[in-house]
Short mmCIF file of C-alpha atoms in Angstrom, two decimals:
data_model
loop_
_atom_site.label_atom_id
_atom_site.label_comp_id
_atom_site.label_asym_id
_atom_site.label_seq_id
_atom_site.Cartn_x
_atom_site.Cartn_y
_atom_site.Cartn_z
CA MET A 1 15.49 0.63 -28.15
CA SER A 2 12.04 2.07 -27.51
CA THR A 3 11.29 4.36 -24.59
CA LEU A 4 8.82 1.83 -23.15
CA VAL A 5 11.42 -0.97 -23.11
CA LEU A 6 13.97 1.33 -21.48
CA ALA A 7 11.41 2.38 -18.85
CA LEU A 8 10.59 -1.24 -18.03
CA ALA A 9 14.25 -2.24 -17.84
CA ALA A 10 15.23 0.75 -15.69
CA GLY A 11 12.25 0.27 -13.37
CA ALA A 12 13.10 -3.42 -12.90
CA VAL A 13 16.75 -2.67 -12.07
CA ILE A 14 15.86 0.10 -9.61
CA GLY A 15 13.21 -2.07 -7.97
CA LEU A 16 15.75 -4.88 -7.70
CA ALA A 17 18.18 -2.52 -5.96
CA LEU A 18 15.46 -1.29 -3.59
CA GLY A 19 14.44 -4.80 -2.66
CA ALA A 20 17.98 -6.10 -2.28
CA LEU A 21 19.42 -3.16 -0.35
CA GLY A 22 16.37 -2.03 1.62
CA GLY A 23 17.12 1.64 0.99
CA GLY A 24 19.00 3.90 -1.38
CA GLY A 25 17.96 2.24 -4.63
CA SER A 26 15.50 4.97 -5.52
CA VAL A 27 18.33 7.50 -5.83
CA LEU A 28 18.95 6.02 -9.29
CA THR A 29 15.41 6.83 -10.45
CA VAL A 30 16.11 10.46 -11.38
CA PRO A 31 19.27 9.80 -13.44
CA ALA A 32 17.53 6.87 -15.16
CA LEU A 33 14.62 9.10 -16.13
CA ILE A 34 16.97 11.83 -17.40
CA TYR A 35 19.59 9.83 -19.30
CA LEU A 36 17.65 6.76 -20.42
CA VAL A 37 14.12 8.06 -20.96
CA GLY A 38 14.87 11.69 -21.83
CA PHE A 39 13.04 13.55 -19.04
CA THR A 40 14.06 17.08 -18.04
CA PRO A 41 15.46 17.35 -14.48
CA ALA A 42 12.24 19.04 -13.28
CA ALA A 43 10.03 16.34 -14.81
CA ALA A 44 12.36 13.57 -13.59
CA THR A 45 12.27 14.70 -9.95
CA THR A 46 8.47 14.94 -10.04
CA ALA A 47 8.02 11.58 -11.77
CA SER A 48 10.49 10.05 -9.32
CA LEU A 49 8.24 11.07 -6.43
CA ILE A 50 5.35 9.18 -8.02
CA ILE A 51 7.48 6.07 -8.52
CA VAL A 52 9.04 6.27 -5.05
CA THR A 53 5.69 6.81 -3.32
CA ALA A 54 4.08 3.81 -5.02
CA THR A 55 7.07 1.50 -4.55
CA SER A 56 7.66 2.50 -0.91
CA ALA A 57 3.98 2.12 -0.01
CA THR A 58 3.96 -1.39 -1.49
CA ALA A 59 7.13 -2.36 0.38
CA LEU A 60 5.75 -0.76 3.57
CA TYR A 61 2.77 -3.12 3.45
CA ALA A 62 5.09 -6.14 3.31
CA HIS A 63 7.25 -4.89 6.21
CA ALA A 64 4.17 -4.04 8.30
CA ALA A 65 2.86 -7.56 7.83
CA SER A 66 6.19 -8.82 9.23
CA GLY A 67 6.01 -6.49 12.24
CA ASN A 68 9.02 -4.41 11.23
CA VAL A 69 7.36 -0.97 11.32
CA ARG A 70 7.44 1.25 14.43
CA TRP A 71 4.38 3.32 13.60
CA ARG A 72 4.56 5.95 16.34
CA THR A 73 8.29 6.58 15.89
CA GLY A 74 7.95 6.73 12.12
CA ALA A 75 4.95 9.07 12.32
CA LEU A 76 6.82 11.52 14.57
CA PHE A 77 9.90 11.41 12.33
CA ALA A 78 7.79 11.91 9.20
CA ALA A 79 5.82 14.77 10.80
CA ALA A 80 9.04 16.75 11.16
CA GLY A 81 9.85 16.17 7.50
CA ILE A 82 6.50 16.91 5.85
CA PRO A 83 6.62 20.76 6.03
CA PRO A 84 10.18 20.93 4.60
CA ALA A 85 9.20 18.39 1.93
CA ILE A 86 6.29 20.58 0.84
CA GLY A 87 8.41 23.75 0.84
CA ALA A 88 11.32 22.15 -1.00
CA GLY A 89 8.96 20.51 -3.50
CA THR A 90 7.50 23.90 -4.39
CA LEU A 91 10.96 25.47 -4.64
CA ALA A 92 12.38 22.78 -6.93
CA ALA A 93 10.17 23.83 -9.85
CA ARG A 94 11.72 27.32 -9.76
CA VAL A 95 15.38 26.25 -9.66
CA PRO A 96 17.53 26.22 -12.85
CA GLU A 97 17.99 22.73 -14.26
CA ALA A 98 21.79 22.86 -13.99
CA VAL A 99 21.55 23.66 -10.26
CA LEU A 100 19.03 20.85 -9.75
CA THR A 101 21.30 18.37 -11.56
CA ALA A 102 24.39 19.45 -9.59
CA ALA A 103 22.52 19.20 -6.28
CA PHE A 104 21.31 15.74 -7.16
CA ALA A 105 24.87 14.67 -8.07
CA VAL A 106 26.12 15.78 -4.65
CA ILE A 107 23.34 13.86 -2.86
CA ALA A 108 24.01 10.76 -4.99
CA ALA A 109 27.70 10.91 -4.07
CA LEU A 110 26.76 11.30 -0.41
CA ALA A 111 24.49 8.26 -0.66
CA ALA A 112 27.33 6.22 -2.12
CA LEU A 113 29.75 7.28 0.62
CA VAL A 114 27.20 6.40 3.32
CA MET A 115 26.79 2.95 1.77
CA LEU A 116 30.57 2.41 1.65
CA ARG A 117 31.01 3.14 5.35
CA PRO A 118 31.42 0.12 7.64
CA SER A 119 28.19 -1.11 9.20
CA ARG A 120 27.42 0.01 12.75
CA SER A 121 24.80 -2.62 13.37
CA GLY A 122 26.87 -4.16 16.14
CA ARG A 123 27.05 -0.99 18.21
CA ARG A 124 24.71 -0.11 21.02
CA PRO A 125 21.78 2.12 19.99
CA ALA A 126 22.26 5.79 20.74
CA PRO A 127 19.89 7.46 23.22
CA VAL A 128 16.93 9.20 21.60
CA ARG A 129 17.23 12.99 21.46
CA PRO A 130 13.98 14.68 20.32
CA ALA A 131 15.72 17.78 18.94
CA ARG A 132 18.13 15.69 16.86
CA ALA A 133 15.30 13.46 15.69
CA ALA A 134 13.27 16.48 14.55
CA GLY A 135 16.30 17.94 12.79
CA ALA A 136 17.07 14.67 11.02
CA GLY A 137 13.43 14.29 9.98
CA ALA A 138 13.29 17.85 8.65
CA GLY A 139 16.53 17.41 6.69
CA LEU A 140 15.31 14.20 5.13
CA GLY A 141 12.01 15.84 4.16
CA ALA A 142 13.82 18.73 2.48
CA VAL A 143 16.01 16.36 0.45
CA THR A 144 13.00 14.29 -0.58
CA GLY A 145 10.97 17.32 -1.64
CA PHE A 146 13.74 19.09 -3.52
CA LEU A 147 15.35 16.19 -5.39
CA GLY A 148 12.56 13.65 -5.63
CA VAL A 149 14.50 10.86 -3.91
CA GLY A 150 13.11 8.56 -1.25
CA GLY A 151 16.07 9.15 1.05
CA GLY A 152 16.37 5.62 2.42
CA PHE A 153 20.15 6.00 2.43
CA LEU A 154 19.69 8.84 4.94
CA ALA A 155 16.59 7.59 6.77
CA VAL A 156 17.94 4.21 7.87
CA PRO A 157 21.17 5.59 9.45
CA ALA A 158 19.17 8.38 11.10
CA LEU A 159 16.63 5.96 12.58
CA THR A 160 19.38 3.70 13.94
CA SER A 161 21.77 6.35 15.27
CA VAL A 162 19.34 9.10 16.33
CA LEU A 163 16.28 7.10 17.41
CA GLY A 164 18.05 3.88 18.42
CA LEU A 165 16.06 1.46 16.26
CA ARG A 166 17.45 -1.92 15.31
CA MET A 167 18.36 -2.32 11.64
CA ARG A 168 15.38 -4.45 10.64
CA ALA A 169 12.92 -2.07 12.35
CA ALA A 170 14.73 0.95 10.89
CA ALA A 171 14.42 -0.43 7.35
CA GLY A 172 10.67 -1.00 7.77
CA THR A 173 10.04 2.29 9.57
CA SER A 174 12.03 4.25 6.98
CA LEU A 175 9.51 3.17 4.36
CA LEU A 176 6.76 4.88 6.37
CA VAL A 177 8.83 8.07 6.51
CA ILE A 178 9.72 7.90 2.81
CA THR A 179 6.13 7.29 1.75
CA ALA A 180 4.82 10.22 3.82
CA ASN A 181 7.52 12.66 2.70
CA SER A 182 7.30 11.65 -0.96
CA LEU A 183 3.53 12.00 -0.99
CA ALA A 184 3.72 15.43 0.68
CA ALA A 185 6.33 16.64 -1.81
CA LEU A 186 4.31 15.28 -4.71
CA LEU A 187 1.20 17.13 -3.56
CA ALA A 188 3.25 20.34 -3.34
CA ARG A 189 4.16 19.96 -7.02
CA THR A 190 0.64 19.41 -8.33
CA GLY A 191 0.30 23.06 -9.38
CA THR A 192 3.67 23.38 -11.12
CA HIS A 193 2.31 22.26 -14.53
CA VAL A 194 5.34 20.10 -15.39
CA PRO A 195 4.31 17.80 -18.29
CA LEU A 196 4.47 14.13 -17.28
CA PRO A 197 4.27 11.27 -19.82
CA TRP A 198 2.18 8.73 -17.90
CA GLU A 199 2.67 6.15 -20.65
CA VAL A 200 6.29 5.95 -19.41
CA ILE A 201 5.78 6.52 -15.68
CA ALA A 202 3.13 3.81 -15.24
CA PRO A 203 5.17 0.89 -16.68
CA PHE A 204 8.31 2.19 -14.93
CA THR A 205 6.46 2.11 -11.59
CA GLY A 206 5.00 -1.33 -12.20
CA ALA A 207 8.41 -2.77 -13.12
CA ALA A 208 9.96 -1.20 -10.00
CA ILE A 209 7.32 -2.75 -7.72
CA LEU A 210 7.80 -6.20 -9.26
CA GLY A 211 11.59 -5.80 -9.23
CA ALA A 212 11.55 -4.99 -5.51
CA ARG A 213 10.00 -8.38 -4.78
CA ASP A 214 12.75 -10.14 -6.72
CA GLY A 215 15.34 -8.00 -4.95
CA GLN A 216 14.19 -9.26 -1.57
CA ARG A 217 14.77 -12.83 -2.77
CA LEU A 218 18.17 -11.86 -4.19
CA ALA A 219 19.23 -10.35 -0.87
CA ALA A 220 18.55 -13.67 0.85
CA LYS A 221 20.98 -15.47 -1.50
CA LEU A 222 23.84 -12.99 -1.93
CA SER A 223 26.03 -11.07 0.49
CA GLY A 224 24.36 -7.81 1.52
CA PRO A 225 27.63 -5.86 2.00
CA THR A 226 28.88 -6.99 -1.44
CA LEU A 227 25.67 -5.87 -3.14
CA GLN A 228 25.84 -2.55 -1.31
CA ARG A 229 29.44 -1.89 -2.35
CA ILE A 230 28.71 -2.66 -6.00
CA PHE A 231 25.69 -0.36 -5.94
CA ALA A 232 27.64 2.41 -4.18
CA LEU A 233 30.41 2.34 -6.80
CA ALA A 234 27.85 2.49 -9.60
CA LEU A 235 26.18 5.41 -7.84
CA LEU A 236 29.50 7.28 -7.61
CA ALA A 237 29.90 6.89 -11.38
CA VAL A 238 26.38 8.26 -11.94
CA ALA A 239 27.09 11.21 -9.63
CA ALA A 240 30.27 12.03 -11.56
CA LEU A 241 28.35 11.89 -14.86
CA MET A 242 25.61 14.21 -13.59
CA LEU A 243 28.07 16.69 -12.07
CA THR A 244 30.01 16.84 -15.34
CA ASP A 245 26.77 17.40 -17.23
CA ALA A 246 25.74 20.22 -14.88
CA ILE A 247 29.09 22.01 -15.23
CA ARG A 248 29.02 22.02 -19.05
#
């Protein structure tokens, strides 16, 4: 199967996951680029930032039109994450590929475990603590910059538990945070001279954007918790594969 067909198929599946789950789907972008398309870990994390930025910005527009974005809260949360995202994005290009792969495997496993936890949507929102909010924003920015993931699996729980947002508002606001952090990390990598095959990245991104729209329709028809569990189990398998590859 040609690289272009694989890129289109992988982009569509990842976009579908993003649209259906509202967060966490982009964590599959890096392993898809490495194992399906043949990118190096350094190139995959950089290309992932391009794909995540474009897809998140498109989804952000749709959520903003529905009134689900808390702009001031999201801007403050993102502001805490932008400096770490830039620093981590610069550092990632200097880290051995095996270390980068192992770190990504750990984060992927963490994402899966977060998704498998019972929902807390019925609990009362926690009081907002500025120090905790800044710490959560900084941690998310560092993860985004270093590993090239959007971090929706971390952003949504942080926005609900730390800042007290309702789930729908947290999902929309997280896209603002993800877009800002991903763009900052991408700008930090512009001078790293990692070769990027745009003939693969462009169709991958387009398929992800279109897939996200279909994923939103899918989420309206199928059980959200069931979709999330299936995705989390698949993510655990990917994490195990990447960790095994890094140890070899």
